[in-house]
PDB file of C-alpha atoms in Angstrom:
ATOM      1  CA  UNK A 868      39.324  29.806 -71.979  1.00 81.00           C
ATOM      2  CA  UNK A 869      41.972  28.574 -70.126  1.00 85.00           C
ATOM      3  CA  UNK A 870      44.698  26.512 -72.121  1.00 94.00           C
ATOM      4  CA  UNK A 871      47.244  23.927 -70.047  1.00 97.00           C
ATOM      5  CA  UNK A 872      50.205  22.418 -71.604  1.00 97.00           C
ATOM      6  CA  UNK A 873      52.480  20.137 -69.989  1.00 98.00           C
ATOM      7  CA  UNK A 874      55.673  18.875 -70.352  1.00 98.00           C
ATOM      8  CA  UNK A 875      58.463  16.994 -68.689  1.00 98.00           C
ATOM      9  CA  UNK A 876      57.652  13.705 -69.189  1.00 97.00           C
ATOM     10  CA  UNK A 877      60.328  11.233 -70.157  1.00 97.00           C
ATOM     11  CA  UNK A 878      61.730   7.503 -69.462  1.00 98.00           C
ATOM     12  CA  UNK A 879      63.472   7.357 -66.089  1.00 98.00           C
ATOM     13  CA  UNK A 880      64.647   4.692 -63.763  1.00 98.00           C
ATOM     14  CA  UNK A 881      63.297   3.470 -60.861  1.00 98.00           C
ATOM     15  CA  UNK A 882      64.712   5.777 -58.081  1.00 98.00           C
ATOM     16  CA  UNK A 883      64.947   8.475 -60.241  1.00 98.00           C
ATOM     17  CA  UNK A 884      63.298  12.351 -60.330  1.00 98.00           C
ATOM     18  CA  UNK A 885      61.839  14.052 -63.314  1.00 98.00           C
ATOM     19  CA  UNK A 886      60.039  17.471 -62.517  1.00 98.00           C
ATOM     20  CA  UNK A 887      56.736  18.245 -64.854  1.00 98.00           C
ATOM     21  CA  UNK A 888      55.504  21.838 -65.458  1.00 98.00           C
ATOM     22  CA  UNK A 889      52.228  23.014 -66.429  1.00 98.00           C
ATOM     23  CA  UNK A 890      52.186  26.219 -68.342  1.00 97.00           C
ATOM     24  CA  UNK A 891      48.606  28.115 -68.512  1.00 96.00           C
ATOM     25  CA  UNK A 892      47.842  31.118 -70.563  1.00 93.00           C
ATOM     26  CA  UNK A 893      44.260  32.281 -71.764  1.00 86.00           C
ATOM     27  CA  UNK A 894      42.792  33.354 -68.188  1.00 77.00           C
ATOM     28  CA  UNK A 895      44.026  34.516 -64.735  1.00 87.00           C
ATOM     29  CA  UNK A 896      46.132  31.833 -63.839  1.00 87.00           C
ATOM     30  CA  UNK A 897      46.752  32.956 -60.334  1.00 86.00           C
ATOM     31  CA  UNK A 898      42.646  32.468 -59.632  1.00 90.00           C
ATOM     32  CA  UNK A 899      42.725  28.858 -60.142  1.00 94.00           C
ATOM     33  CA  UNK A 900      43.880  25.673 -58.013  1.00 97.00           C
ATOM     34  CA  UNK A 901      45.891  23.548 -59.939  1.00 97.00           C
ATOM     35  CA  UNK A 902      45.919  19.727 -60.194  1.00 98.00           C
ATOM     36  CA  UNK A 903      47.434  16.812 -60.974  1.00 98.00           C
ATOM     37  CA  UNK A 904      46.364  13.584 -62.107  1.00 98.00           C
ATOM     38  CA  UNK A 905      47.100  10.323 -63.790  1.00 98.00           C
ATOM     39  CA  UNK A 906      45.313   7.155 -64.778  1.00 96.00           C
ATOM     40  CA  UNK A 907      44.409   4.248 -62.467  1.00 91.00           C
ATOM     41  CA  UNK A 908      42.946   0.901 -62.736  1.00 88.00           C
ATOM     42  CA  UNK A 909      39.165   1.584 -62.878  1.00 88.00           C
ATOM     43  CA  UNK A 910      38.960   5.251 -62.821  1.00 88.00           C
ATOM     44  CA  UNK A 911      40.615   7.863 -66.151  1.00 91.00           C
ATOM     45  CA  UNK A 912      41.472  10.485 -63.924  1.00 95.00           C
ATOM     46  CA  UNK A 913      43.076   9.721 -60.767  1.00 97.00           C
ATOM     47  CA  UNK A 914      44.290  12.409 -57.926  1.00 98.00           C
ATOM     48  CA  UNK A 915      48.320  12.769 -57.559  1.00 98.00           C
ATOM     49  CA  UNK A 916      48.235  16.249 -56.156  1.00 98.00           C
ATOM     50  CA  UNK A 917      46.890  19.928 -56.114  1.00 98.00           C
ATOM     51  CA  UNK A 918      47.699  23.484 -55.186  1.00 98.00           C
ATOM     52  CA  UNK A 919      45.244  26.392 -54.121  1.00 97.00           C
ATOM     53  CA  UNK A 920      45.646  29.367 -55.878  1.00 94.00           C
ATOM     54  CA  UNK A 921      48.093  31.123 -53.357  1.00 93.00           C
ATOM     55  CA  UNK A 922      49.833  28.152 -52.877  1.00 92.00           C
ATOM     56  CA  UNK A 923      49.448  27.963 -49.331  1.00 94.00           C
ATOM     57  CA  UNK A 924      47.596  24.766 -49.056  1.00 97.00           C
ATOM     58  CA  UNK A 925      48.691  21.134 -50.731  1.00 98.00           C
ATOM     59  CA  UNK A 926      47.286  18.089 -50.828  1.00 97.00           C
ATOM     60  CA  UNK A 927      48.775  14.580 -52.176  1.00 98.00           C
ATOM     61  CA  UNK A 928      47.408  11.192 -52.433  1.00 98.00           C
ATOM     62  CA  UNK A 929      49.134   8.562 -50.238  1.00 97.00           C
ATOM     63  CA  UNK A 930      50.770   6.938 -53.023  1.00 97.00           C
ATOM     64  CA  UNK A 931      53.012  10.182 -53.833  1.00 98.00           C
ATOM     65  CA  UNK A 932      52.923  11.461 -50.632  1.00 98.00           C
ATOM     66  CA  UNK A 933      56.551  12.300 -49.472  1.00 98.00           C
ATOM     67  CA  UNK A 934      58.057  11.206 -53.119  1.00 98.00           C
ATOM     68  CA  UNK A 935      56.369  13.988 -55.221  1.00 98.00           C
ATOM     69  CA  UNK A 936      56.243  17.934 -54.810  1.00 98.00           C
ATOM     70  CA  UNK A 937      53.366  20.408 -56.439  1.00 98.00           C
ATOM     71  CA  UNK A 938      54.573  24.063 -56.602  1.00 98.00           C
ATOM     72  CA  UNK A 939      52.783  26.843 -58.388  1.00 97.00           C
ATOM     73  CA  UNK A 940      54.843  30.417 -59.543  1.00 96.00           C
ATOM     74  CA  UNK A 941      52.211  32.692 -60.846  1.00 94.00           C
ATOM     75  CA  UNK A 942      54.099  35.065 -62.232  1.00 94.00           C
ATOM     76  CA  UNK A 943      55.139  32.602 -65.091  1.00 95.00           C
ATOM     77  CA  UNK A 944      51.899  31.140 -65.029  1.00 95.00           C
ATOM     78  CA  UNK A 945      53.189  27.280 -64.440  1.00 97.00           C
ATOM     79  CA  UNK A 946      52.648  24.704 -61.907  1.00 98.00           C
ATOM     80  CA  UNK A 947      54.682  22.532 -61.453  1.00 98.00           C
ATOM     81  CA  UNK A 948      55.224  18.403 -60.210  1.00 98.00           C
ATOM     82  CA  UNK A 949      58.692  17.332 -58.857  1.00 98.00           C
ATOM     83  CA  UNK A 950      58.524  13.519 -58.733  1.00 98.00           C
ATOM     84  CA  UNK A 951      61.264  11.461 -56.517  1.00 98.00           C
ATOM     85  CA  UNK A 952      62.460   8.142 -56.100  1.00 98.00           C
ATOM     86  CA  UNK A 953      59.954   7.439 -58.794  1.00 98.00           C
ATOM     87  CA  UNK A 954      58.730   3.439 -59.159  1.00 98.00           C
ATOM     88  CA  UNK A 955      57.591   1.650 -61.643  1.00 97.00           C
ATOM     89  CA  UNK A 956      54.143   2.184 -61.002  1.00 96.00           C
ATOM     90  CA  UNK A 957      54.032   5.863 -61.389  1.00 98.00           C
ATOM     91  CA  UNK A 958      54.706   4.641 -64.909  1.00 97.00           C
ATOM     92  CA  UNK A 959      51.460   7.088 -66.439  1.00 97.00           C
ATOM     93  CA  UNK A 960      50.452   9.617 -68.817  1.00 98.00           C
ATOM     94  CA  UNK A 961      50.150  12.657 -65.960  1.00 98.00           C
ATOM     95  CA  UNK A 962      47.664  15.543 -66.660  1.00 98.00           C
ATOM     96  CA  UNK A 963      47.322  19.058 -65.061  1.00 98.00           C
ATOM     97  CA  UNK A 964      43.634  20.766 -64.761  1.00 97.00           C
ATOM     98  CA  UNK A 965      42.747  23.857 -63.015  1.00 96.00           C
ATOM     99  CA  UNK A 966      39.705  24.266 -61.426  1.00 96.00           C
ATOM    100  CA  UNK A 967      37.832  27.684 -60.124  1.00 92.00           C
ATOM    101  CA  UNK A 968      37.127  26.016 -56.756  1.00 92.00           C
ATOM    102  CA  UNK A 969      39.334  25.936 -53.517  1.00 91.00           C
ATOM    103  CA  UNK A 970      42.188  23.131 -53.545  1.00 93.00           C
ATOM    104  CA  UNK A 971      40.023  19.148 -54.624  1.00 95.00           C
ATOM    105  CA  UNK A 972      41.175  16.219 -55.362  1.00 96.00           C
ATOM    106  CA  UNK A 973      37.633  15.559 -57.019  1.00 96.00           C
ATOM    107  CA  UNK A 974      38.180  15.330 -60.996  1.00 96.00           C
ATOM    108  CA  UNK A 975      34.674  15.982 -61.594  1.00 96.00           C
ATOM    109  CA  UNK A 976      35.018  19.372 -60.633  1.00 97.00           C
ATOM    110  CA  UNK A 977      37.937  20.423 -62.729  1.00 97.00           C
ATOM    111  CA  UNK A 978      36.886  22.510 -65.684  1.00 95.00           C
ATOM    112  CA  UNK A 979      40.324  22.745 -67.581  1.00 95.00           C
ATOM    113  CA  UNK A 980      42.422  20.196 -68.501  1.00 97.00           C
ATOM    114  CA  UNK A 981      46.094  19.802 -70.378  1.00 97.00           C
ATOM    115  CA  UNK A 982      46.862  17.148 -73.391  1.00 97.00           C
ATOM    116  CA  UNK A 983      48.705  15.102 -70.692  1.00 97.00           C
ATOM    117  CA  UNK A 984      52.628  14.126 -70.567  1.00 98.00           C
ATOM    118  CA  UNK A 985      54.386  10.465 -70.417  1.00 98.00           C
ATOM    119  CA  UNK A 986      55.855   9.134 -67.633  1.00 98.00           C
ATOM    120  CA  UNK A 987      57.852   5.831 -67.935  1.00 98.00           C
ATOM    121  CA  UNK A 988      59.667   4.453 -64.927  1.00 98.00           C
ATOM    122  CA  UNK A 989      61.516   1.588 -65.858  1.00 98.00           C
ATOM    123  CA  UNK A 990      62.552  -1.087 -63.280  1.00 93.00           C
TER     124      UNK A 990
END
């Protein structure tokens, strides 16, 4: 069983950065992509970004996309999420998940999934 903690989360101003990591321990961590995700209106798990396993391939939803940063280093077993010029609406409880299959922004197919960490971006 895979286990996913995250932490990083904090109270930041607008504009501001605050990086997340994801540590992983239980499995192969280096044999999983690795996601992020936070809450949206309508829908409990929402795509922010994800990593394949080698790291080579990214993807980011348009909201984050040139404001946030997913970065993987297996040999500590973490993933990580480097959020910039953060806004008020990022304002979320942010979760990582790992998932057996290539590099989705599909929830649904995410077996693993952390406790989740607090984001507050304060205007």
């Amino acid at each position: 069983q895979l286990q996913l903690v995250e932490s990083g989360g904090g109270l930041v101003q607008a504009g501001g950065s605050l990086r997340l990591s994801c540590a992983a321990s239980g499995l192969t961590f280096g044999s999983y992509a690795m996601g992020w995700f936070r809450p949206a209106p309508g829908k409990e798990r929402s795509f922010v970004a994800v990593i394949s396993w080698t790291g080579g391939t990214t993807y980011y939803a348009d909201s984050v996309k040139g404001r946030f940063t997913i970065s993987r280093d297996n040999a500590k077993n973490t993933v990580y999420l480097q959020m910039n010029s953060l806004k008020p609406e990022d304002t979320a409880d942010y979760y990582c998940a790992a998932t057996g299959l290539s590099a989705t922004s599909e929830s649904y197919q995410y077996a693993y999934w952390g406790q989740g960490t607090q984001v507050t971006v304060s205007s």
